[in-house]
Short mmCIF file of C-alpha atoms and ligand atoms in Angstrom, two decimals:
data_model
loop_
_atom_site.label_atom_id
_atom_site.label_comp_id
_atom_site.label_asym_id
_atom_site.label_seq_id
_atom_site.Cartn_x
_atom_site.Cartn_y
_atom_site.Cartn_z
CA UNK N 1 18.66 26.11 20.67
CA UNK N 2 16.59 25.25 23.62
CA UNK N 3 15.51 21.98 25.45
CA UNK N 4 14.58 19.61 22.50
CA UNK N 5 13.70 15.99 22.82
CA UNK N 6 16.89 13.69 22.22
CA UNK N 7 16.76 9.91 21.63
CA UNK N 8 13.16 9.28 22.15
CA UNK N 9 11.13 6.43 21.63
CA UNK N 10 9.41 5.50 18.77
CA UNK N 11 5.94 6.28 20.00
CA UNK N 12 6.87 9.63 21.04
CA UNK N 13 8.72 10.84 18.15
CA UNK N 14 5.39 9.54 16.29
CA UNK N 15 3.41 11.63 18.48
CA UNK N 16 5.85 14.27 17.64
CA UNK N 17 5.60 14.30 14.29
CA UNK N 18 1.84 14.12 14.20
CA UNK N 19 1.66 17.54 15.65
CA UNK N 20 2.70 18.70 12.23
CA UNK N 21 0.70 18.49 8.89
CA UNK N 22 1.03 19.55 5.38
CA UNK N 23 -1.37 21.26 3.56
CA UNK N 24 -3.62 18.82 1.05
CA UNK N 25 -6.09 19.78 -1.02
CA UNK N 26 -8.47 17.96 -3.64
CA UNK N 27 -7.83 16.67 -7.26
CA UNK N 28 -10.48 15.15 -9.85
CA UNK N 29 -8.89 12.53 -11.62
CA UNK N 30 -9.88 10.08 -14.37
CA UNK N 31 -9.95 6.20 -13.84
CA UNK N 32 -6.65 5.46 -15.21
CA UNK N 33 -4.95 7.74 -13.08
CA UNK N 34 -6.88 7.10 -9.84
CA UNK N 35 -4.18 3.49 -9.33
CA UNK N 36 -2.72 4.20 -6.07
CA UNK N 37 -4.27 7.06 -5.08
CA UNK N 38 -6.45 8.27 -1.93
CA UNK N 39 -10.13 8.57 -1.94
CA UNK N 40 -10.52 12.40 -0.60
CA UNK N 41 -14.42 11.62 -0.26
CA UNK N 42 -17.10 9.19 0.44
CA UNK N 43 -17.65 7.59 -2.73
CA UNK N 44 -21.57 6.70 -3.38
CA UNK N 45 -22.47 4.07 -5.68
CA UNK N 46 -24.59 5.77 -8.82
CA UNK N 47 -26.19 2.39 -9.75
CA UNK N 48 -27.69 -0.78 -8.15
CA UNK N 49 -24.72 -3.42 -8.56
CA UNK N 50 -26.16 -5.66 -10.37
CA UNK N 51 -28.35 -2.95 -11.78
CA UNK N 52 -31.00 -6.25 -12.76
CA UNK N 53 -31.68 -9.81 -11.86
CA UNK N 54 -29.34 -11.87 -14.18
CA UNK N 55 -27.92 -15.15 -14.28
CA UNK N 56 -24.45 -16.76 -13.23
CA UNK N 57 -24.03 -19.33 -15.55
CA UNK N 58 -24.29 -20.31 -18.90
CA UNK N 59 -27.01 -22.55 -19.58
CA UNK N 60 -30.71 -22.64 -19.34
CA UNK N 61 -33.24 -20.21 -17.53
CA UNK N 62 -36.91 -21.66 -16.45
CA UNK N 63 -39.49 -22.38 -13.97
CA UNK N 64 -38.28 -24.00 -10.88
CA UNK N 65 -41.49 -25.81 -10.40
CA UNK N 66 -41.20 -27.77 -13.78
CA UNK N 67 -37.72 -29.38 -12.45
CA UNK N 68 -38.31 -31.12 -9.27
CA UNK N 69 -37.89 -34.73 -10.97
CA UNK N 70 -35.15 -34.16 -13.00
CA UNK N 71 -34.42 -35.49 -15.95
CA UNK N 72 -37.24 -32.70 -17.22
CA UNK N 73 -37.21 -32.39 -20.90
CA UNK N 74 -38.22 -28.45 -22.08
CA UNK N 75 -38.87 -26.69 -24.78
CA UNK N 76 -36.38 -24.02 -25.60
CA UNK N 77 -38.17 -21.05 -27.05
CA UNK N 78 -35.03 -18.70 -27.34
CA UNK N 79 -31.91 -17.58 -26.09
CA UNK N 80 -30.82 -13.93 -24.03
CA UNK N 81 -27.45 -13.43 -24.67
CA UNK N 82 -27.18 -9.77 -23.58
CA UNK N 83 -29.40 -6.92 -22.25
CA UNK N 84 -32.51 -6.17 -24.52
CA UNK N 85 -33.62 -9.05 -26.00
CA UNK N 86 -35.37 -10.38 -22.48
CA UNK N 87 -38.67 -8.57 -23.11
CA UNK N 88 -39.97 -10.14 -25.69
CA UNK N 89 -39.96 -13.23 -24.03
CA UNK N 90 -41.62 -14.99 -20.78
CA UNK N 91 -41.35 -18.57 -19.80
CA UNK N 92 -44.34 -20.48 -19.41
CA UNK N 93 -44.47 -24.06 -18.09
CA UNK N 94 -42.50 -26.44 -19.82
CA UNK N 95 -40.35 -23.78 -21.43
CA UNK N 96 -36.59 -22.79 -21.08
CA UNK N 97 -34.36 -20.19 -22.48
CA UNK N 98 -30.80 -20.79 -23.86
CA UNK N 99 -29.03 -18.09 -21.21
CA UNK N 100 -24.79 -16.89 -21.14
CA UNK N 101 -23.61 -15.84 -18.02
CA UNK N 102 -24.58 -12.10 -16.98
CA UNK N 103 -28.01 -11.74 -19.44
CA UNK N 104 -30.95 -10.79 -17.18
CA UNK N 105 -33.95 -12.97 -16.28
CA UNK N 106 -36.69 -13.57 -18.61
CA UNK N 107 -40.11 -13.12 -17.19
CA UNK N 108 -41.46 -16.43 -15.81
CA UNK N 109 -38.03 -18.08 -14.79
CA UNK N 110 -36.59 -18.26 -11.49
CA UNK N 111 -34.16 -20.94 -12.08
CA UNK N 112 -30.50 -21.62 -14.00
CA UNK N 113 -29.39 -24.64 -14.88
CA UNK N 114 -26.19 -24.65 -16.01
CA UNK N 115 -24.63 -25.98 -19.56
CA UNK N 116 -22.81 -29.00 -18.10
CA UNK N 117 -25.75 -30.28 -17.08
CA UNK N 118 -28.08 -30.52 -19.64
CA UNK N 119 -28.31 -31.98 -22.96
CA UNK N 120 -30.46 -30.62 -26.15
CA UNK N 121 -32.20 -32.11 -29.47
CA UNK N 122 -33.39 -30.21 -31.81
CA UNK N 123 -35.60 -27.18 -30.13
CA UNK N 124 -35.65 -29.29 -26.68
CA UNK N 125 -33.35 -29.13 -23.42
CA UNK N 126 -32.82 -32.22 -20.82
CA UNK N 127 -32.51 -31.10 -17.28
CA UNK N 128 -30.17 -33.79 -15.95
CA UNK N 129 -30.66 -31.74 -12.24
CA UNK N 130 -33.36 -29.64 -10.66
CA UNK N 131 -32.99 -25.75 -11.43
CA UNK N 132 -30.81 -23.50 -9.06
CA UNK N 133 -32.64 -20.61 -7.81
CA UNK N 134 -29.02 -19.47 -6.41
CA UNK N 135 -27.45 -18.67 -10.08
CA UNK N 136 -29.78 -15.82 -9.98
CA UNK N 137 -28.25 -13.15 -9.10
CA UNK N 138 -30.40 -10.09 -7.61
CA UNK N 139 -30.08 -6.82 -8.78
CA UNK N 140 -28.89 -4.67 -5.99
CA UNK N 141 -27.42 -7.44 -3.77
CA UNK N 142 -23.57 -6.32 -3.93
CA UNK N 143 -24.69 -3.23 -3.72
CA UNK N 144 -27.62 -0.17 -3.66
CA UNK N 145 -27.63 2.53 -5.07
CA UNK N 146 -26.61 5.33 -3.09
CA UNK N 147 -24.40 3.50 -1.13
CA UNK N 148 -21.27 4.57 0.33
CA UNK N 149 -18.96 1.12 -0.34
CA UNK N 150 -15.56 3.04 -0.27
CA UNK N 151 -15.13 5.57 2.54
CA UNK N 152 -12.38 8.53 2.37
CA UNK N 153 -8.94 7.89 2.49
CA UNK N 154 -9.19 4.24 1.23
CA UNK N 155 -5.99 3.45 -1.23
CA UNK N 156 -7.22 2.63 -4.49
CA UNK N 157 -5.87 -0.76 -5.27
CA UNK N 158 -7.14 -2.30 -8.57
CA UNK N 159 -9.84 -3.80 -7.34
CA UNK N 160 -11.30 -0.58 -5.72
CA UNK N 161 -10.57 1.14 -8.95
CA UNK N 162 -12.66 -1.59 -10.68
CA UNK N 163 -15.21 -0.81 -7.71
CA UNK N 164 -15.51 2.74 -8.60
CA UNK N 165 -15.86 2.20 -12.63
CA UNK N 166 -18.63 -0.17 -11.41
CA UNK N 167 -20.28 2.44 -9.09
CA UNK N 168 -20.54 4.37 -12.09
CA UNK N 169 -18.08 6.93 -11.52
CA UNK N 170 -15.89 8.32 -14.48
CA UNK N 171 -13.75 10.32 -12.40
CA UNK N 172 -12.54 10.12 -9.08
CA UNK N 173 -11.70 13.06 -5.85
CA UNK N 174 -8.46 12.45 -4.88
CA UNK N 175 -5.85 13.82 -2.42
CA UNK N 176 -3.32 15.49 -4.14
CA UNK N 177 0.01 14.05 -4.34
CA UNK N 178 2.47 15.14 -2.15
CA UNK N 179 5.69 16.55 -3.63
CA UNK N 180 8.73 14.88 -1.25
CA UNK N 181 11.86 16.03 -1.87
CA UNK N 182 14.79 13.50 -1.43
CA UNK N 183 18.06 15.19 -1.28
CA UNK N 184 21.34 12.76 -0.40
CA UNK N 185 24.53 14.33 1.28
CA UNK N 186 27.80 13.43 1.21
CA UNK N 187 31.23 14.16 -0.32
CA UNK N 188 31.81 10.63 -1.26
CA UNK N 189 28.27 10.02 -3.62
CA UNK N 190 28.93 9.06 -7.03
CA UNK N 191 26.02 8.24 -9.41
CA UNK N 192 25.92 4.33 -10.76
CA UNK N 193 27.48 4.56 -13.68
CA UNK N 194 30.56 7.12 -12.96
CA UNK N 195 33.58 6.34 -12.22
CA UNK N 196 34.48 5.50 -8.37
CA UNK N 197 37.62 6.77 -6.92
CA UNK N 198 39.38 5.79 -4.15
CA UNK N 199 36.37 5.47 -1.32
CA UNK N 200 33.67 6.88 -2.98
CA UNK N 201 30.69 5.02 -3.38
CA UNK N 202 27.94 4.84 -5.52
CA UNK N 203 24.59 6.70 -4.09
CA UNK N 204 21.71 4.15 -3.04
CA UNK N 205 19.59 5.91 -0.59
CA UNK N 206 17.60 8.19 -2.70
CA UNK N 207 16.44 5.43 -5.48
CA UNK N 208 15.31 3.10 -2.44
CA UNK N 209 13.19 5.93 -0.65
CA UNK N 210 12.20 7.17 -3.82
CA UNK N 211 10.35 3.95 -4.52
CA UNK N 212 9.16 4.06 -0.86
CA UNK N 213 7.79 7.54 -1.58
CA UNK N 214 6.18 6.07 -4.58
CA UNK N 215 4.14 2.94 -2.66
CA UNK N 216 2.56 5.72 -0.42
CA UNK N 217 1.20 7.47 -3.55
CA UNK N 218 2.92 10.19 -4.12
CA UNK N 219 5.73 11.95 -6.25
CA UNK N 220 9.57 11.52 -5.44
CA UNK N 221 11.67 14.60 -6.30
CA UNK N 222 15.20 13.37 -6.58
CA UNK N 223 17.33 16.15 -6.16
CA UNK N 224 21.04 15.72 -7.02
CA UNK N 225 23.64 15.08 -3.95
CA UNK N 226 24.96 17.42 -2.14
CA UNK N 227 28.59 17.91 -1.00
CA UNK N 228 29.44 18.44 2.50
CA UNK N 229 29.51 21.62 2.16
CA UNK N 230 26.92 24.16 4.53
CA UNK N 231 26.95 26.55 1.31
CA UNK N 232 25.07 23.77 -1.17
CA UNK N 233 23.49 22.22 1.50
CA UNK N 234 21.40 25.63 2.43
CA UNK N 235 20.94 26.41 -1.37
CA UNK N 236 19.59 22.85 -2.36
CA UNK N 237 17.58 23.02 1.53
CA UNK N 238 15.84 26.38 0.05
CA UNK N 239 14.99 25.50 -3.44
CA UNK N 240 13.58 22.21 -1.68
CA UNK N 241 11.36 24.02 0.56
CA UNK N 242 9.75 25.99 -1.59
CA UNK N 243 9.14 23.41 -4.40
CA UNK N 244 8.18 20.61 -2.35
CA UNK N 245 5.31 19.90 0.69
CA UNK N 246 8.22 17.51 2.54
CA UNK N 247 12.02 17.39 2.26
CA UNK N 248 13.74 13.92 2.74
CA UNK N 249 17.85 14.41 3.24
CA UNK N 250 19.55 11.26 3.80
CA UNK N 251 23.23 10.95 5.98
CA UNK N 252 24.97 13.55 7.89
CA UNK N 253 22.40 13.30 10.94
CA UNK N 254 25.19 11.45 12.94
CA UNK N 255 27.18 13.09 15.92
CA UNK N 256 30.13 13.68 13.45
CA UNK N 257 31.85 16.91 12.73
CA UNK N 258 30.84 16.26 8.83
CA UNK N 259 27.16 15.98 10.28
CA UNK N 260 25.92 18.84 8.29
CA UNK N 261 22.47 18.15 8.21
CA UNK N 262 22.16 18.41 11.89
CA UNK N 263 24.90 21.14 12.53
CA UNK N 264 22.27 23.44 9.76
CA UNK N 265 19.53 22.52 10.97
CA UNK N 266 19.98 23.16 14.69
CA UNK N 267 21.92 26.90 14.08
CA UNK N 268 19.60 27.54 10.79
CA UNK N 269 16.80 25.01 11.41
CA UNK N 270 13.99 24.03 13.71
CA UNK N 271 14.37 20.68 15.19
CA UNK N 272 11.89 18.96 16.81
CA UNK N 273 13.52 16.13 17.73
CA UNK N 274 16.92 14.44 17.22
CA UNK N 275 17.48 10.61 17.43
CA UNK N 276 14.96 7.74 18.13
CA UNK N 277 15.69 4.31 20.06
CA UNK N 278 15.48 2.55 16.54
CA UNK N 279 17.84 -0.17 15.72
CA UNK N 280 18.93 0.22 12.83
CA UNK N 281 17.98 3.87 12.35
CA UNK N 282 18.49 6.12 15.29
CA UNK N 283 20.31 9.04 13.94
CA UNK N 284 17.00 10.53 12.96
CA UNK N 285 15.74 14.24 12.98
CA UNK N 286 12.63 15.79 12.02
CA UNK N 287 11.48 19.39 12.02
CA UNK N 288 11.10 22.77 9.64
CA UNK N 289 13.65 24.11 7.29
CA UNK N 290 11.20 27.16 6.47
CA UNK N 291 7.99 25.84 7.34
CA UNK N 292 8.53 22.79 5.24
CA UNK N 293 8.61 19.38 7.33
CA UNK N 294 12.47 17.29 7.11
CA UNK N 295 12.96 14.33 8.35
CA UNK N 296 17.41 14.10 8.32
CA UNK N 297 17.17 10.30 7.24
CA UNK N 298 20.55 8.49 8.09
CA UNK N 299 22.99 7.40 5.85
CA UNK N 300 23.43 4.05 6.05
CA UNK N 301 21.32 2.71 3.36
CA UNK N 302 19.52 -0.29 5.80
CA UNK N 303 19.16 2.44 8.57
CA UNK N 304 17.31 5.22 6.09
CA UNK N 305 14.80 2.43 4.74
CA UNK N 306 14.20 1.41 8.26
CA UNK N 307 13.48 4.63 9.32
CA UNK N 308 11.41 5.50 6.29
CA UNK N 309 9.21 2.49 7.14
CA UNK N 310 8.94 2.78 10.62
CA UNK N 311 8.78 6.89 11.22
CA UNK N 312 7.76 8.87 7.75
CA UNK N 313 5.55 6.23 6.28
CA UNK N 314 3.24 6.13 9.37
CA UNK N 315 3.12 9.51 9.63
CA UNK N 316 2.54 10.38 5.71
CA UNK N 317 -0.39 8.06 6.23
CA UNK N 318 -1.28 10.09 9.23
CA UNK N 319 -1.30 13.17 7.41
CA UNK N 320 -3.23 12.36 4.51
CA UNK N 321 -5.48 10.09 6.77
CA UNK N 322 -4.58 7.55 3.82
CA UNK N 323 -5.86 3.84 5.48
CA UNK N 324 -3.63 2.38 2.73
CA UNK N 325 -1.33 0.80 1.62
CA UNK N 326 -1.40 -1.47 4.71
CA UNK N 327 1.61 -2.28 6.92
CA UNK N 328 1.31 -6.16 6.56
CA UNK N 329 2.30 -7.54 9.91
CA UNK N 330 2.14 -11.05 10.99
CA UNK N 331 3.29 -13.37 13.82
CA UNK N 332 6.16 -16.08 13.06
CA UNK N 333 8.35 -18.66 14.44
CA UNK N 334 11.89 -18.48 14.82
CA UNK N 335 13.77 -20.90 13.39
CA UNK N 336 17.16 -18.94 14.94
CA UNK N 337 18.28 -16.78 17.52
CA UNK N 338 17.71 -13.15 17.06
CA UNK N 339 19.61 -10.44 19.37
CA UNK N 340 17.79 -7.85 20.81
CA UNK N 341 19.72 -4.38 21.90
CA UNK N 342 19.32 -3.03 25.59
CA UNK N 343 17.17 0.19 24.82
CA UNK N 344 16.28 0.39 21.06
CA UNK N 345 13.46 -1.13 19.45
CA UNK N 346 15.09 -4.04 17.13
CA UNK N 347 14.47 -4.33 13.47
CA UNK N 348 16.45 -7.75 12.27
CA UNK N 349 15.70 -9.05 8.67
CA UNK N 350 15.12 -12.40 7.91
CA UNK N 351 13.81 -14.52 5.46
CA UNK N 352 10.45 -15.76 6.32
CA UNK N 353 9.24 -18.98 5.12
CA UNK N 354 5.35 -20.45 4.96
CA UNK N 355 5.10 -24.04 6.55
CA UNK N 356 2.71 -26.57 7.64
CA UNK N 357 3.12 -24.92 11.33
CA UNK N 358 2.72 -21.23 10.42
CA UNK N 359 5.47 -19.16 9.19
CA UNK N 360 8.72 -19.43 10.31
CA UNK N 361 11.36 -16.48 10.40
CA UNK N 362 15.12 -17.17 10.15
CA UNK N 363 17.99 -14.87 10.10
CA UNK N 364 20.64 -16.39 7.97
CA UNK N 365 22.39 -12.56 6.80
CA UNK N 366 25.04 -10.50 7.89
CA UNK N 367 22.49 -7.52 9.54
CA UNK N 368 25.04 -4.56 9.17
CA UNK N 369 23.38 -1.57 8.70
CA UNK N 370 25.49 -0.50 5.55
CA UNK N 371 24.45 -3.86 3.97
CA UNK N 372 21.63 -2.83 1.91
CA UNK N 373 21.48 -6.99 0.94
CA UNK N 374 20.52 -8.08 3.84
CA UNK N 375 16.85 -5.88 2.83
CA UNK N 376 17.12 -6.19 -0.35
CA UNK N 377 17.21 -10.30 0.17
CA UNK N 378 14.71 -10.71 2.94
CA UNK N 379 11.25 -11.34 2.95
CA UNK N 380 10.73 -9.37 6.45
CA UNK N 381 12.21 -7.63 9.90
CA UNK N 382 11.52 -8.90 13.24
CA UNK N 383 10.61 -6.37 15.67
CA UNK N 384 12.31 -7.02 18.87
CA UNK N 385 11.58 -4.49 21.84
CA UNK N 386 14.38 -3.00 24.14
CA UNK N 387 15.89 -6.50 26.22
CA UNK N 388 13.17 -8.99 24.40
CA UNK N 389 15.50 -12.14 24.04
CA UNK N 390 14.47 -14.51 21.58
CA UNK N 391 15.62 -17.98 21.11
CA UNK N 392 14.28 -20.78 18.54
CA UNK N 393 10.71 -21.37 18.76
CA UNK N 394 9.41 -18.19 20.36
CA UNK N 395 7.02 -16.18 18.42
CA UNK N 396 7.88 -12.99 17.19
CA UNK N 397 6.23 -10.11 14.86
CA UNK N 398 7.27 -9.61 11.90
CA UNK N 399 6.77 -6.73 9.31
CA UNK N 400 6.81 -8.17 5.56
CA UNK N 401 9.30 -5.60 3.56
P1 AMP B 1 26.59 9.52 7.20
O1 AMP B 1 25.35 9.42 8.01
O2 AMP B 1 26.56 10.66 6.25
O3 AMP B 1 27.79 9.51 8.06
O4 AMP B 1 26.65 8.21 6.34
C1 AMP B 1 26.70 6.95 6.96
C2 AMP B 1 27.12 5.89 5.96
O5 AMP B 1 26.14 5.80 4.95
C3 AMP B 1 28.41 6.18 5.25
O6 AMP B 1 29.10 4.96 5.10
C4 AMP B 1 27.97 6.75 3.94
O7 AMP B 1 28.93 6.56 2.95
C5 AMP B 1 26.72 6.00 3.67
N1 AMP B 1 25.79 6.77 2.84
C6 AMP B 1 25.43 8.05 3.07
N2 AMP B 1 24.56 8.49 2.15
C7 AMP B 1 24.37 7.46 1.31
C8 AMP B 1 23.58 7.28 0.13
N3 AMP B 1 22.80 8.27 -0.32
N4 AMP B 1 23.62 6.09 -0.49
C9 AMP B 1 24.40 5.09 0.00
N5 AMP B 1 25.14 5.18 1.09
C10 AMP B 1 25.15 6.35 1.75
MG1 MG B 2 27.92 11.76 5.27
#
């Protein structure tokens, strides 16, 4: 192998990375599948949103003019409970309609006054306040037609799924999920469930990225562990590459003489860089086994998520220019200490807490990178650059896990 870049930093093995893409292409999918998935287009609205003036409130539609010195007593002369039934009717003076929330406008009115604040007898209403011209809503005013309201690549959240059932829009283009293969190594994996013998331990890494996987949209392919043996490892490599648009192996990426995922991929391989200044997480590779992108994930369970987070997430987003789901980030307090290494970029996790003064982040767990608890139990990571002490009070960034 020639000259390859070796213990990088962050930015650069990002930069790296970016230089390679998968294929996408373009799915139409109903509503109910669209949850979580990216927008491949534009998306116009088809309708005016509201498509018609209608009110906000229940209670009473009329003239504005007739309510300036309230109490006004009217006469009601019907009530619009739902599209339809507001063309046979328009207000004159000294008339009001009985009105539930949503029902359009009857000609003549260009008030509301709500429920609460009226009384009736018989076929009249008492207007114990003038008339709100604001509980009109206009048609149009959230949005046009014709619109563009959710732009390509936008993550469809619930709310933006609502959005596109109320743009009128049956069925949604979407990027097509990526397939990401997640294959864990090592002789001493055991499935939850079997029996553990003598230092064997049960497999972690591939349920956690799995889920990761899964947050970014797209399909997990858990593919049973792998042995350290070069044999399985090039078999299960193969059948990974040409089923899948990304392969995902976690552990034997170390320096180690058992390292077989960097030992195959540098004689069988094509590494395009090996090892990041990440703390936790810089046994990292990415590159090509056959044309299909690998990232050699550490072992250690903390190290693999951090990586995953930090590295593959940013540049899966990249990729499918996804703007979603977003990296929330935030500035906090620290309530300890936190240790920052000499040339790494620092991840430590802590729990983070919301107070009258902002939020404060304290690390109060044991932060080896085996102990998958001390992720599992905190609320976020402080990011600590190369040498950037930190003592109580400074303010830090956090990323929320
Ligand atoms: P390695 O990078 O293969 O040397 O593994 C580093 C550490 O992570 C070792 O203690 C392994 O037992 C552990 N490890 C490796 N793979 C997994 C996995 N899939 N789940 C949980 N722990 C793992
Ligand atoms: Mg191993």
């Amino acid at each position: 192998m020639g000259e390859r870049p070796y213990f990088i930093e962050l930015e650069q093995a990002l930069a790296i990375c970016a230089k390679t893409t998968v294929k996408l292409s373009v799915e139409e999918v109903d509503l109910d599948n669209s949850h979580n998935r990216i927008l491949a287009t534009d998306l116009q609205s088809l309708v005016n949103d509201p498509a018609f003036d209608n009110s906000a409130m229940d209670g009473f539609a009329m003239r504005h003019q007739d309510t300036l010195n309230p109490p006004t007593t009217l006469q009601i002369i019907g009530t619009i409970q739902a599209a339809g039934q507001e063309d046979q009717i328009t207000i004159q003076s000294g008339q009001a309609v009985r009105i539930m929330t949503g029902a359009p406008i009857p000609k003549g009115a260009d008030a509301i006054l709500q429920v609460e604040l009226t009384s009736t007898e018989g076929n009249t209403v008492t207007l114990q306040k003038e008339g709100m011209k604001h509980f009109i809503r206009k048609k149009g005013e959230n949005l046009t037609k014709g619109e563009v309201s959710l732009a390509a690549g936008t993550f469809l959240t619930p709310s933006r799924v609502g959005l596109c059932a109320t743009m009128g829009h049956p069925t949604i283009p979407v990027v097509k999920q990526l397939k990401v293969a997640i294959i864990s190594t090592g002789d001493e994996l055991k499935q939850p469930g079997e029996e553990l013998g003598y230092g064997e331990i049960y497999e972690s890494n591939s349920f956690g990225l799995a889920g990761l996987i899964k947050w970014l949209g797209h399909i997990p392919v858990r593919i049973h562990c792998v042995g350290d043996s070069l044999d399985a490892l090039r078999n299960t490599l193969n059948e990974a590459a040409t089923n899948n648009d990304i392969i995902l192996t976690s552990g034997g990426v170390s320096m180690g003489e058992w390292d077989l995922v960097r030992k195959i991929m540098e004689d069988e391989g094509d590494i395009h860089f090996w090892r990041v200044k990440l703390r936790p997480g810089s046994p990292p590779l990415f590159g090509l086994w056959q044309n299909t992108p690998i990232f050699g994930l550490p072992g250690n369970p903390v190290s693999s998520h951090v990586v995953f987070r930090m590295l593959v997430a940013p540049w899966i987003r990249n990729i499918t220019a996804a703007t979603g789901p977003i990296e929330s980030r935030a500035n906090a307090t620290l309530s300890s200490a936190v240790k920052p290494t000499k040339d790494c970029l620092t991840l430590r996790r802590v729990s983070i807490e919301m107070t009258d003064n902002g939020l404060l982040a304290h690390q109060n767990i044991h932060q080896g990178s085996g102990n998958l608890a001390s992720m599992a139990l905190s609320e976020g990571m402080v990011i600590l650059h190369p040498g950037q002490e930190s003592a109580i009070g400074d303010k830090v960034e956090v990323i929320f896990l």
